[in-house]
Amino acid sequence: QKEVEQNSGPLSVPEGAIASLNCTYSDRGSQSFFWYRQYSGKSPELIMFIYSNGDKEDGRFTAQLNKASQYVSLLIRDSQPSDSATYLCAAIDRYGNKLVFGAGTILRVKS
Amino acid sequence: KAGVTQTPRYLIKTRGQQVTLSCSPISGHRSVSWYQQTPGQGLQFLFEYFSETQRNKGNFPGRFSGRQFSNSRSEMNVSTLELGDSALYLCASSLSGDQETQYFGPGTRLLVL
């Protein structure tokens, strides 16, 4: 079992729709979770981080964390073609200083 | 603040050679982590340095090594290059590395022929 799992996609949504990206993790000791966006040929760019159970909103983005279910999600409202990228879910391991990444979900927003 | 910088951005080497990559963290950041990204394996952790000490290491062979200087700049070295070492090598920095957000540099794309 991979430590962080994501559906590789591609996930296709029409412009203006809500894109929902999901991630599960296996290490119950993980406390911090991150969503990075990576455009083709570029490095990962931080979108959001979340430490506590519940929702965290930042503009069009909402991260959700459920530690009991070991589940993290990212919602993108009013999706734009510029949101088309690979979204990487990551967890910091229980020792606190190693990021473990999922394989990434490819998102395509169609105009 | 300037972001994380990495040099060189692109590199072509041949099998058996060695390579040294450099990373300058965001000013004030003392933790530097290195990752390898390939299409097949995704993003994988190589090692992390804090205060000139390697604090954590991933599952890579001993050909991969690194170091950190007193100004927090870090280098990673790969000796006896293999074709499979072709990848995007990413460096990320954070204040102290403990459960903190890591910010990535632009990466060094290494091609081994």
Tab-separated table of C-alpha atoms in Angstrom:
chain	number	residue	atom	x	y	z
A	1	GLN	CA	0.000	0.000	0.000
A	2	LYS	CA	1.347	3.393	-0.954
A	3	GLU	CA	1.648	5.869	1.882
A	4	VAL	CA	-0.317	8.567	0.054
A	5	GLU	CA	-2.760	7.578	-2.654
A	6	GLN	CA	-4.483	9.665	-5.282
A	7	ASN	CA	-6.516	8.856	-8.344
A	8	SER	CA	-4.236	9.686	-11.278
A	9	GLY	CA	-7.120	10.922	-13.429
A	10	PRO	CA	-7.383	12.740	-15.661
A	11	LEU	CA	-10.275	14.495	-14.018
A	12	SER	CA	-12.115	16.602	-16.583
A	13	VAL	CA	-14.488	19.359	-15.518
A	14	PRO	CA	-16.127	22.172	-17.493
A	15	GLU	CA	-15.105	25.748	-16.869
A	16	GLY	CA	-16.980	27.192	-13.893
A	17	ALA	CA	-17.645	23.826	-12.261
A	18	ILE	CA	-16.319	22.519	-8.953
A	19	ALA	CA	-13.336	20.182	-9.191
A	20	SER	CA	-12.993	17.686	-6.350
A	21	LEU	CA	-9.622	16.055	-5.758
A	22	ASN	CA	-9.173	13.297	-3.204
A	23	CYS	CA	-6.325	11.724	-1.314
A	24	THR	CA	-5.929	9.043	1.352
A	25	TYR	CA	-2.934	8.392	3.571
A	26	SER	CA	-1.821	5.383	5.544
A	27	ASP	CA	0.354	6.817	8.346
A	28	ARG	CA	-1.888	7.779	11.256
A	29	GLY	CA	1.076	9.658	12.706
A	30	SER	CA	0.974	12.215	9.889
A	31	GLN	CA	-0.214	15.568	11.162
A	32	SER	CA	0.311	18.033	8.329
A	33	PHE	CA	-1.075	17.816	4.824
A	34	PHE	CA	-0.382	19.846	1.727
A	35	TRP	CA	-1.724	20.386	-1.744
A	36	TYR	CA	0.713	21.418	-4.434
A	37	ARG	CA	-0.057	22.305	-8.036
A	38	GLN	CA	2.440	21.413	-10.723
A	39	TYR	CA	2.279	22.632	-14.284
A	40	SER	CA	4.017	20.565	-16.924
A	41	GLY	CA	7.754	21.133	-16.813
A	42	LYS	CA	7.568	23.274	-13.663
A	43	SER	CA	8.188	22.666	-9.982
A	44	PRO	CA	5.411	22.114	-7.409
A	45	GLU	CA	3.737	25.253	-6.150
A	46	LEU	CA	2.023	25.277	-2.747
A	47	ILE	CA	-1.731	25.842	-2.854
A	48	MET	CA	-2.816	25.030	0.678
A	49	PHE	CA	-1.864	23.264	3.862
A	50	ILE	CA	-4.137	21.876	6.551
A	51	TYR	CA	-3.391	20.555	10.019
A	52	SER	CA	-6.767	20.328	11.735
A	53	ASN	CA	-9.863	18.280	11.042
A	54	GLY	CA	-12.488	20.131	9.072
A	55	ASP	CA	-12.426	22.634	6.245
A	56	LYS	CA	-9.989	25.388	5.396
A	57	GLU	CA	-10.867	27.913	2.720
A	58	ASP	CA	-8.587	30.194	0.692
A	59	GLY	CA	-10.235	31.993	-2.181
A	60	ARG	CA	-11.544	29.454	-4.669
A	61	PHE	CA	-9.822	26.593	-2.857
A	62	THR	CA	-11.100	24.560	0.095
A	63	ALA	CA	-9.070	21.830	1.740
A	64	GLN	CA	-10.814	19.224	3.872
A	65	LEU	CA	-9.202	16.879	6.377
A	66	ASN	CA	-10.722	13.890	8.134
A	67	LYS	CA	-8.091	12.216	10.299
A	68	ALA	CA	-10.409	9.427	11.432
A	69	SER	CA	-10.906	8.378	7.819
A	70	GLN	CA	-7.335	9.346	6.827
A	71	TYR	CA	-8.731	11.397	4.000
A	72	VAL	CA	-7.780	14.761	2.534
A	73	SER	CA	-9.522	16.558	-0.281
A	74	LEU	CA	-9.233	19.745	-2.297
A	75	LEU	CA	-12.191	21.519	-3.834
A	76	ILE	CA	-11.668	24.105	-6.549
A	77	ARG	CA	-14.692	26.305	-7.136
A	78	ASP	CA	-15.343	28.150	-10.397
A	79	SER	CA	-12.657	26.087	-12.153
A	80	GLN	CA	-10.692	27.926	-14.831
A	81	PRO	CA	-8.666	26.558	-17.762
A	82	SER	CA	-5.583	27.933	-15.968
A	83	ASP	CA	-6.287	25.441	-13.151
A	84	SER	CA	-5.409	22.608	-15.534
A	85	ALA	CA	-2.371	20.981	-13.941
A	86	THR	CA	-1.305	18.037	-11.824
A	87	TYR	CA	-2.348	18.319	-8.194
A	88	LEU	CA	-0.100	16.635	-5.674
A	89	CYS	CA	-1.264	15.639	-2.232
A	90	ALA	CA	1.481	15.319	0.381
A	91	ALA	CA	1.740	14.395	4.031
A	92	ILE	CA	4.584	15.032	6.411
A	93	ASP	CA	5.624	11.778	8.028
A	94	ARG	CA	5.275	11.169	11.744
A	95	TYR	CA	8.889	12.252	12.361
A	96	GLY	CA	8.099	15.704	11.072
A	97	ASN	CA	10.455	16.487	8.250
A	98	LYS	CA	9.835	14.288	5.239
A	99	LEU	CA	7.149	15.030	2.674
A	100	VAL	CA	5.510	11.936	1.228
A	101	PHE	CA	3.748	12.608	-2.049
A	102	GLY	CA	0.928	10.919	-3.860
A	103	ALA	CA	1.318	10.242	-7.561
A	104	GLY	CA	-0.784	13.290	-8.415
A	105	THR	CA	-4.131	13.834	-10.110
A	106	ILE	CA	-4.237	15.414	-13.544
A	107	LEU	CA	-6.988	18.028	-13.750
A	108	ARG	CA	-8.288	19.296	-17.071
A	109	VAL	CA	-10.665	22.229	-17.127
A	110	LYS	CA	-12.439	22.532	-20.467
A	111	SER	CA	-13.555	25.921	-21.732
B	1	LYS	CA	11.877	37.548	-0.310
B	2	ALA	CA	13.619	35.696	-3.073
B	3	GLY	CA	12.489	32.129	-3.533
B	4	VAL	CA	14.487	28.933	-3.554
B	5	THR	CA	17.092	28.924	-6.296
B	6	GLN	CA	18.754	25.947	-7.911
B	7	THR	CA	21.692	25.706	-10.255
B	8	PRO	CA	22.200	24.577	-12.866
B	9	ARG	CA	18.718	24.359	-14.362
B	10	TYR	CA	19.650	21.802	-16.985
B	11	LEU	CA	22.458	19.314	-17.178
B	12	ILE	CA	23.503	16.580	-19.567
B	13	LYS	CA	25.957	13.947	-18.387
B	14	THR	CA	27.089	10.519	-19.516
B	15	ARG	CA	26.961	7.270	-17.591
B	16	GLY	CA	29.709	6.894	-15.023
B	17	GLN	CA	30.214	10.613	-14.520
B	18	GLN	CA	29.347	12.458	-11.359
B	19	VAL	CA	27.293	15.590	-10.869
B	20	THR	CA	26.855	18.247	-8.205
B	21	LEU	CA	23.656	20.261	-7.894
B	22	SER	CA	23.263	23.377	-5.797
B	23	CYS	CA	20.356	24.830	-3.847
B	24	SER	CA	20.011	28.163	-2.059
B	25	PRO	CA	17.043	28.246	0.320
B	26	ILE	CA	14.748	31.143	1.080
B	27	SER	CA	16.506	33.615	3.361
B	28	GLY	CA	16.073	32.538	6.972
B	29	HIS	CA	15.159	28.964	6.111
B	30	ARG	CA	17.468	26.440	7.707
B	31	SER	CA	16.004	23.156	6.464
B	32	VAL	CA	16.703	21.962	2.947
B	33	SER	CA	15.213	18.802	1.472
B	34	TRP	CA	15.970	17.155	-1.840
B	35	TYR	CA	13.539	15.190	-3.989
B	36	GLN	CA	13.793	13.255	-7.216
B	37	GLN	CA	10.889	13.327	-9.654
B	38	THR	CA	10.519	10.835	-12.484
B	39	PRO	CA	7.470	9.916	-14.565
B	40	GLY	CA	7.513	6.365	-13.234
B	41	GLN	CA	8.179	6.909	-9.532
B	42	GLY	CA	6.781	10.375	-8.964
B	43	LEU	CA	8.276	12.611	-6.301
B	44	GLN	CA	10.571	10.757	-3.940
B	45	PHE	CA	12.413	12.063	-0.906
B	46	LEU	CA	16.203	11.899	-1.038
B	47	PHE	CA	17.380	13.574	2.176
B	48	GLU	CA	16.953	16.550	4.446
B	49	TYR	CA	19.569	18.803	6.005
B	50	PHE	CA	19.242	21.109	8.969
B	51	SER	CA	22.074	23.053	10.564
B	52	GLU	CA	24.641	21.303	8.374
B	53	THR	CA	23.475	17.857	9.530
B	54	GLN	CA	21.624	15.229	7.568
B	55	ARG	CA	18.498	14.685	9.605
B	56	ASN	CA	16.553	12.269	7.430
B	57	LYS	CA	17.303	10.065	4.460
B	58	GLY	CA	15.165	8.334	1.871
B	59	ASN	CA	15.684	4.980	0.204
B	60	PHE	CA	18.324	5.862	-2.337
B	61	PRO	CA	21.715	4.210	-2.865
B	62	GLY	CA	24.880	5.656	-1.400
B	63	ARG	CA	25.750	7.184	-4.771
B	64	PHE	CA	23.422	9.987	-3.745
B	65	SER	CA	24.898	12.254	-1.132
B	66	GLY	CA	24.545	15.790	0.050
B	67	ARG	CA	25.793	18.425	2.373
B	68	GLN	CA	24.761	21.734	3.823
B	69	PHE	CA	26.892	24.759	4.486
B	70	SER	CA	26.769	27.212	7.372
B	71	ASN	CA	24.739	29.660	5.274
B	72	SER	CA	22.125	26.881	4.737
B	73	ARG	CA	22.983	26.459	1.068
B	74	SER	CA	23.003	22.819	0.113
B	75	GLU	CA	24.548	20.640	-2.534
B	76	MET	CA	23.717	17.153	-3.635
B	77	ASN	CA	26.105	14.888	-5.453
B	78	VAL	CA	25.409	11.837	-7.552
B	79	SER	CA	28.396	9.666	-8.380
B	80	THR	CA	28.728	7.007	-11.060
B	81	LEU	CA	25.655	8.195	-12.917
B	82	GLU	CA	23.229	5.656	-14.352
B	83	LEU	CA	20.642	6.144	-17.082
B	84	GLY	CA	17.916	5.801	-14.459
B	85	ASP	CA	19.201	8.874	-12.651
B	86	SER	CA	17.702	11.045	-15.376
B	87	ALA	CA	15.110	13.067	-13.503
B	88	LEU	CA	14.033	16.433	-12.219
B	89	TYR	CA	15.840	17.102	-8.954
B	90	LEU	CA	13.963	19.436	-6.679
B	91	CYS	CA	15.118	21.232	-3.610
B	92	ALA	CA	12.685	22.560	-1.006
B	93	SER	CA	13.287	24.766	1.992
B	94	SER	CA	11.435	25.474	5.216
B	95	LEU	CA	12.169	27.390	8.399
B	96	SER	CA	13.009	24.423	10.563
B	97	GLY	CA	11.549	21.493	8.682
B	98	ASP	CA	9.447	20.252	11.577
B	99	GLN	CA	5.894	19.811	10.275
B	100	GLU	CA	6.315	22.970	8.244
B	101	THR	CA	5.466	24.050	4.754
B	102	GLN	CA	8.194	23.364	2.234
B	103	TYR	CA	8.737	25.672	-0.726
B	104	PHE	CA	10.213	24.260	-3.879
B	105	GLY	CA	12.846	25.638	-6.184
B	106	PRO	CA	12.574	25.437	-9.980
B	107	GLY	CA	14.511	22.177	-10.111
B	108	THR	CA	17.484	20.881	-12.044
B	109	ARG	CA	16.662	18.647	-14.975
B	110	LEU	CA	19.370	16.015	-15.356
B	111	LEU	CA	19.689	13.885	-18.445
B	112	VAL	CA	22.100	10.961	-18.350
B	113	LEU	CA	23.147	9.574	-21.742
